[in-house]
C-alpha positions as a LaTeX table, in Angstrom:
\begin{tabular}{lrrr}
\hline
Residue & $x$ (\AA) & $y$ (\AA) & $z$ (\AA) \\
\hline
Met1 & $-25.57$ & 69.64 & 63.95 \\
Phe2 & $-26.60$ & 72.41 & 62.78 \\
Leu3 & $-29.25$ & 71.48 & 60.74 \\
Ala4 & $-30.62$ & 69.28 & 63.96 \\
Met5 & $-30.39$ & 71.89 & 65.82 \\
His6 & $-32.94$ & 74.47 & 63.61 \\
Asp7 & $-34.17$ & 71.36 & 62.49 \\
Ile8 & $-34.62$ & 72.13 & 58.76 \\
Pro9 & $-35.76$ & 69.53 & 56.66 \\
Lys10 & $-34.00$ & 67.32 & 54.35 \\
Lys11 & $-36.40$ & 68.28 & 51.00 \\
Ile12 & $-35.21$ & 71.94 & 51.21 \\
Phe13 & $-31.22$ & 70.67 & 50.33 \\
Thr14 & $-32.66$ & 67.65 & 47.84 \\
Lys15 & $-34.33$ & 70.55 & 45.99 \\
Ile16 & $-30.89$ & 72.90 & 45.88 \\
Arg17 & $-28.98$ & 70.10 & 45.31 \\
Tyr18 & $-30.43$ & 68.88 & 42.12 \\
Arg19 & $-31.52$ & 71.90 & 41.28 \\
Asn20 & $-29.29$ & 72.32 & 38.07 \\
Arg21 & $-28.67$ & 68.71 & 37.45 \\
Ala22 & $-29.12$ & 68.84 & 33.55 \\
Asp23 & $-31.31$ & 65.75 & 33.19 \\
Phe24 & $-34.03$ & 67.08 & 35.84 \\
Gln25 & $-34.37$ & 70.32 & 33.67 \\
Ala26 & $-33.94$ & 68.07 & 30.70 \\
Lys27 & $-37.16$ & 66.33 & 32.41 \\
Arg28 & $-39.31$ & 69.83 & 32.95 \\
His29 & $-38.32$ & 71.08 & 29.29 \\
Phe30 & $-40.08$ & 67.83 & 28.61 \\
Val31 & $-43.05$ & 68.31 & 30.66 \\
Leu32 & $-43.45$ & 71.80 & 29.68 \\
Gly33 & $-43.09$ & 71.30 & 25.72 \\
Ala34 & $-45.92$ & 68.08 & 26.29 \\
Gln35 & $-48.58$ & 70.59 & 28.06 \\
Leu36 & $-47.78$ & 73.23 & 25.20 \\
Leu37 & $-48.31$ & 70.66 & 22.93 \\
Ala38 & $-51.48$ & 70.03 & 24.75 \\
Gln39 & $-52.82$ & 73.40 & 24.51 \\
Ala40 & $-52.30$ & 73.76 & 20.83 \\
Arg41 & $-54.01$ & 70.61 & 19.92 \\
Ser42 & $-57.23$ & 72.42 & 22.13 \\
Ser43 & $-56.70$ & 75.72 & 20.92 \\
Lys44 & $-59.68$ & 77.05 & 18.48 \\
Ser45 & $-57.50$ & 79.78 & 16.92 \\
Arg46 & $-54.69$ & 79.33 & 14.17 \\
Ser47 & $-52.46$ & 81.79 & 15.82 \\
Ser48 & $-52.40$ & 80.03 & 19.06 \\
Thr49 & $-51.82$ & 76.82 & 17.75 \\
Ala50 & $-48.98$ & 78.08 & 15.99 \\
Ser51 & $-47.21$ & 79.75 & 18.55 \\
Leu52 & $-48.25$ & 77.14 & 21.29 \\
Ala53 & $-46.62$ & 74.46 & 18.74 \\
Gln54 & $-43.53$ & 76.51 & 18.04 \\
Lys55 & $-43.06$ & 77.10 & 22.09 \\
Ala56 & $-43.34$ & 73.14 & 22.54 \\
Glu57 & $-41.04$ & 72.44 & 19.87 \\
Phe58 & $-38.18$ & 74.97 & 21.60 \\
Glu59 & $-39.30$ & 72.83 & 24.82 \\
Ala60 & $-38.43$ & 69.72 & 23.11 \\
Glu61 & $-35.72$ & 70.80 & 21.72 \\
Lys62 & $-33.89$ & 72.32 & 24.80 \\
Ala63 & $-34.62$ & 68.66 & 26.49 \\
Ile64 & $-33.43$ & 66.91 & 23.47 \\
Ser65 & $-29.64$ & 69.40 & 23.83 \\
Leu66 & $-29.99$ & 68.54 & 27.85 \\
Asp67 & $-30.16$ & 64.72 & 27.31 \\
Pro68 & $-29.73$ & 63.39 & 24.45 \\
Lys69 & $-30.66$ & 59.74 & 25.26 \\
Asp70 & $-34.20$ & 60.80 & 26.73 \\
Ala71 & $-36.51$ & 58.89 & 24.21 \\
Ala72 & $-38.98$ & 60.95 & 25.48 \\
Ser73 & $-38.11$ & 64.33 & 24.32 \\
Tyr74 & $-37.54$ & 63.07 & 20.73 \\
Ile75 & $-40.90$ & 61.10 & 20.80 \\
Leu76 & $-42.37$ & 64.68 & 21.47 \\
Lys77 & $-40.44$ & 66.55 & 18.64 \\
Ala78 & $-41.88$ & 63.95 & 16.12 \\
Ser79 & $-45.52$ & 64.38 & 17.76 \\
Leu80 & $-44.69$ & 67.60 & 17.40 \\
Leu81 & $-44.03$ & 67.74 & 13.57 \\
Thr82 & $-46.71$ & 65.17 & 12.50 \\
Phe83 & $-49.25$ & 67.95 & 14.50 \\
Arg84 & $-48.38$ & 70.69 & 12.60 \\
Leu85 & $-48.57$ & 68.67 & 8.74 \\
Gln86 & $-51.59$ & 67.40 & 9.90 \\
Asp87 & $-52.70$ & 70.56 & 11.26 \\
Leu88 & $-51.75$ & 71.84 & 7.82 \\
Arg89 & $-53.48$ & 69.48 & 5.33 \\
Ser90 & $-56.66$ & 69.76 & 7.34 \\
Arg91 & $-56.74$ & 72.99 & 6.41 \\
Leu92 & $-55.94$ & 73.03 & 2.80 \\
Pro93 & $-58.95$ & 72.76 & 0.88 \\
Arg94 & $-60.18$ & 69.73 & $-0.83$ \\
Cys95 & $-58.58$ & 70.43 & $-4.07$ \\
Cys96 & $-55.14$ & 71.94 & $-3.00$ \\
Ser97 & $-52.13$ & 69.68 & $-2.44$ \\
Leu98 & $-48.99$ & 71.32 & $-0.12$ \\
Pro99 & $-46.74$ & 73.44 & $-0.65$ \\
Ser100 & $-43.63$ & 72.04 & $-2.15$ \\
Cys101 & $-41.13$ & 72.09 & 1.03 \\
Phe102 & $-43.79$ & 69.15 & 2.32 \\
Gln103 & $-44.25$ & 67.48 & $-0.62$ \\
Arg104 & $-40.40$ & 66.63 & $-0.46$ \\
Gly105 & $-41.11$ & 65.42 & 2.94 \\
Ser106 & $-37.98$ & 67.57 & 4.40 \\
Arg107 & $-40.53$ & 68.03 & 7.99 \\
Val108 & $-41.92$ & 64.61 & 7.85 \\
Asp109 & $-38.71$ & 63.31 & 7.20 \\
Ser110 & $-37.35$ & 64.97 & 10.61 \\
Ala111 & $-39.97$ & 63.32 & 12.33 \\
Ile112 & $-38.84$ & 60.04 & 11.22 \\
Asp113 & $-35.63$ & 60.17 & 12.18 \\
Asp114 & $-36.14$ & 61.61 & 15.46 \\
Leu115 & $-38.71$ & 58.56 & 16.16 \\
Thr116 & $-36.28$ & 56.31 & 14.73 \\
Lys117 & $-34.14$ & 57.92 & 17.46 \\
Ala118 & $-36.57$ & 57.26 & 20.16 \\
Val119 & $-37.02$ & 53.45 & 19.03 \\
Glu120 & $-33.09$ & 53.30 & 19.08 \\
Leu121 & $-32.87$ & 54.58 & 22.66 \\
Gly122 & $-35.47$ & 52.22 & 24.09 \\
Gly123 & $-38.99$ & 52.84 & 22.73 \\
Asp124 & $-40.94$ & 50.27 & 23.31 \\
Asn125 & $-43.81$ & 52.43 & 23.38 \\
Ala126 & $-46.92$ & 51.70 & 20.91 \\
Lys127 & $-47.75$ & 55.02 & 20.32 \\
Val128 & $-43.70$ & 55.57 & 19.03 \\
Phe129 & $-44.57$ & 52.90 & 16.15 \\
Cys130 & $-48.08$ & 54.08 & 15.77 \\
Leu131 & $-46.32$ & 57.86 & 14.93 \\
Leu132 & $-43.64$ & 56.37 & 12.91 \\
Gly133 & $-46.39$ & 54.22 & 10.90 \\
Asp134 & $-47.95$ & 57.28 & 9.84 \\
Cys135 & $-45.08$ & 58.99 & 9.18 \\
Tyr136 & $-43.89$ & 56.04 & 6.93 \\
Glu137 & $-48.12$ & 56.69 & 5.45 \\
Met138 & $-47.63$ & 60.03 & 4.49 \\
Lys139 & $-44.55$ & 59.48 & 2.43 \\
Lys140 & $-46.06$ & 56.34 & 0.61 \\
Met141 & $-43.92$ & 53.91 & 1.75 \\
Lys142 & $-46.13$ & 51.54 & 2.59 \\
Ala143 & $-44.39$ & 48.49 & 3.40 \\
Glu144 & $-42.00$ & 50.41 & 6.29 \\
Ala145 & $-45.32$ & 51.27 & 7.61 \\
Arg146 & $-47.40$ & 48.21 & 7.73 \\
Ala147 & $-43.97$ & 46.79 & 9.18 \\
Ala148 & $-44.03$ & 49.55 & 12.22 \\
Phe149 & $-47.89$ & 49.15 & 12.78 \\
Glu150 & $-46.90$ & 45.32 & 13.07 \\
Glu151 & $-44.22$ & 45.91 & 15.61 \\
Ala152 & $-46.60$ & 48.54 & 17.38 \\
Leu153 & $-49.07$ & 45.85 & 17.63 \\
Lys154 & $-46.42$ & 43.62 & 19.66 \\
Val155 & $-45.95$ & 46.03 & 21.62 \\
Glu156 & $-49.16$ & 46.76 & 22.54 \\
Pro157 & $-51.85$ & 43.66 & 20.81 \\
Thr158 & $-55.03$ & 45.31 & 21.26 \\
Ser159 & $-54.02$ & 48.45 & 20.38 \\
Ser160 & $-57.08$ & 49.32 & 17.94 \\
Val161 & $-55.17$ & 52.59 & 16.24 \\
Ala162 & $-52.51$ & 49.56 & 14.90 \\
Arg163 & $-54.67$ & 46.97 & 13.77 \\
Ala164 & $-57.00$ & 50.08 & 11.56 \\
Ala165 & $-53.62$ & 51.15 & 10.09 \\
Ile166 & $-52.58$ & 47.36 & 8.82 \\
Asp167 & $-56.33$ & 47.28 & 7.87 \\
Arg168 & $-56.17$ & 50.05 & 5.94 \\
Leu169 & $-52.98$ & 49.55 & 4.43 \\
Gly170 & $-54.12$ & 46.12 & 2.94 \\
Ser171 & $-51.21$ & 43.34 & 2.19 \\
\hline
\end{tabular}
């Protein structure tokens, strides 16, 4: 009766009631991390790219800790890891190889773990399978990479990325 008399809109109470729920906070951190990743990809300087990617990874970790059953957060984290690895590879001269920590594939293994977790949680997104295929390809696991790209084609038959990757991998 008090609310009706003072004409307080329900939207305000909805915001107050749902403000502390973990899933809403996880979505907020996920969106912030995705925005930071987009900024890192479009950044021109190395230092800002690195700091934006680091902030995005922190937001992805926070989203995972708040809602560990959301596949999108794992996809974001894996995208960040593959972005960092691709960025590192693009900056190396052709005669150089990756540092030993990347040759062992610790970051790629972490990305593969996150992507397989996203697939287990219901990631029926072609992009997830393409990222997983890229990670397998970086680790020289051609059979697994091909299988991941074929799954991407099952989900999205018009995916040019998956089709090109299968053609690149051969038979």
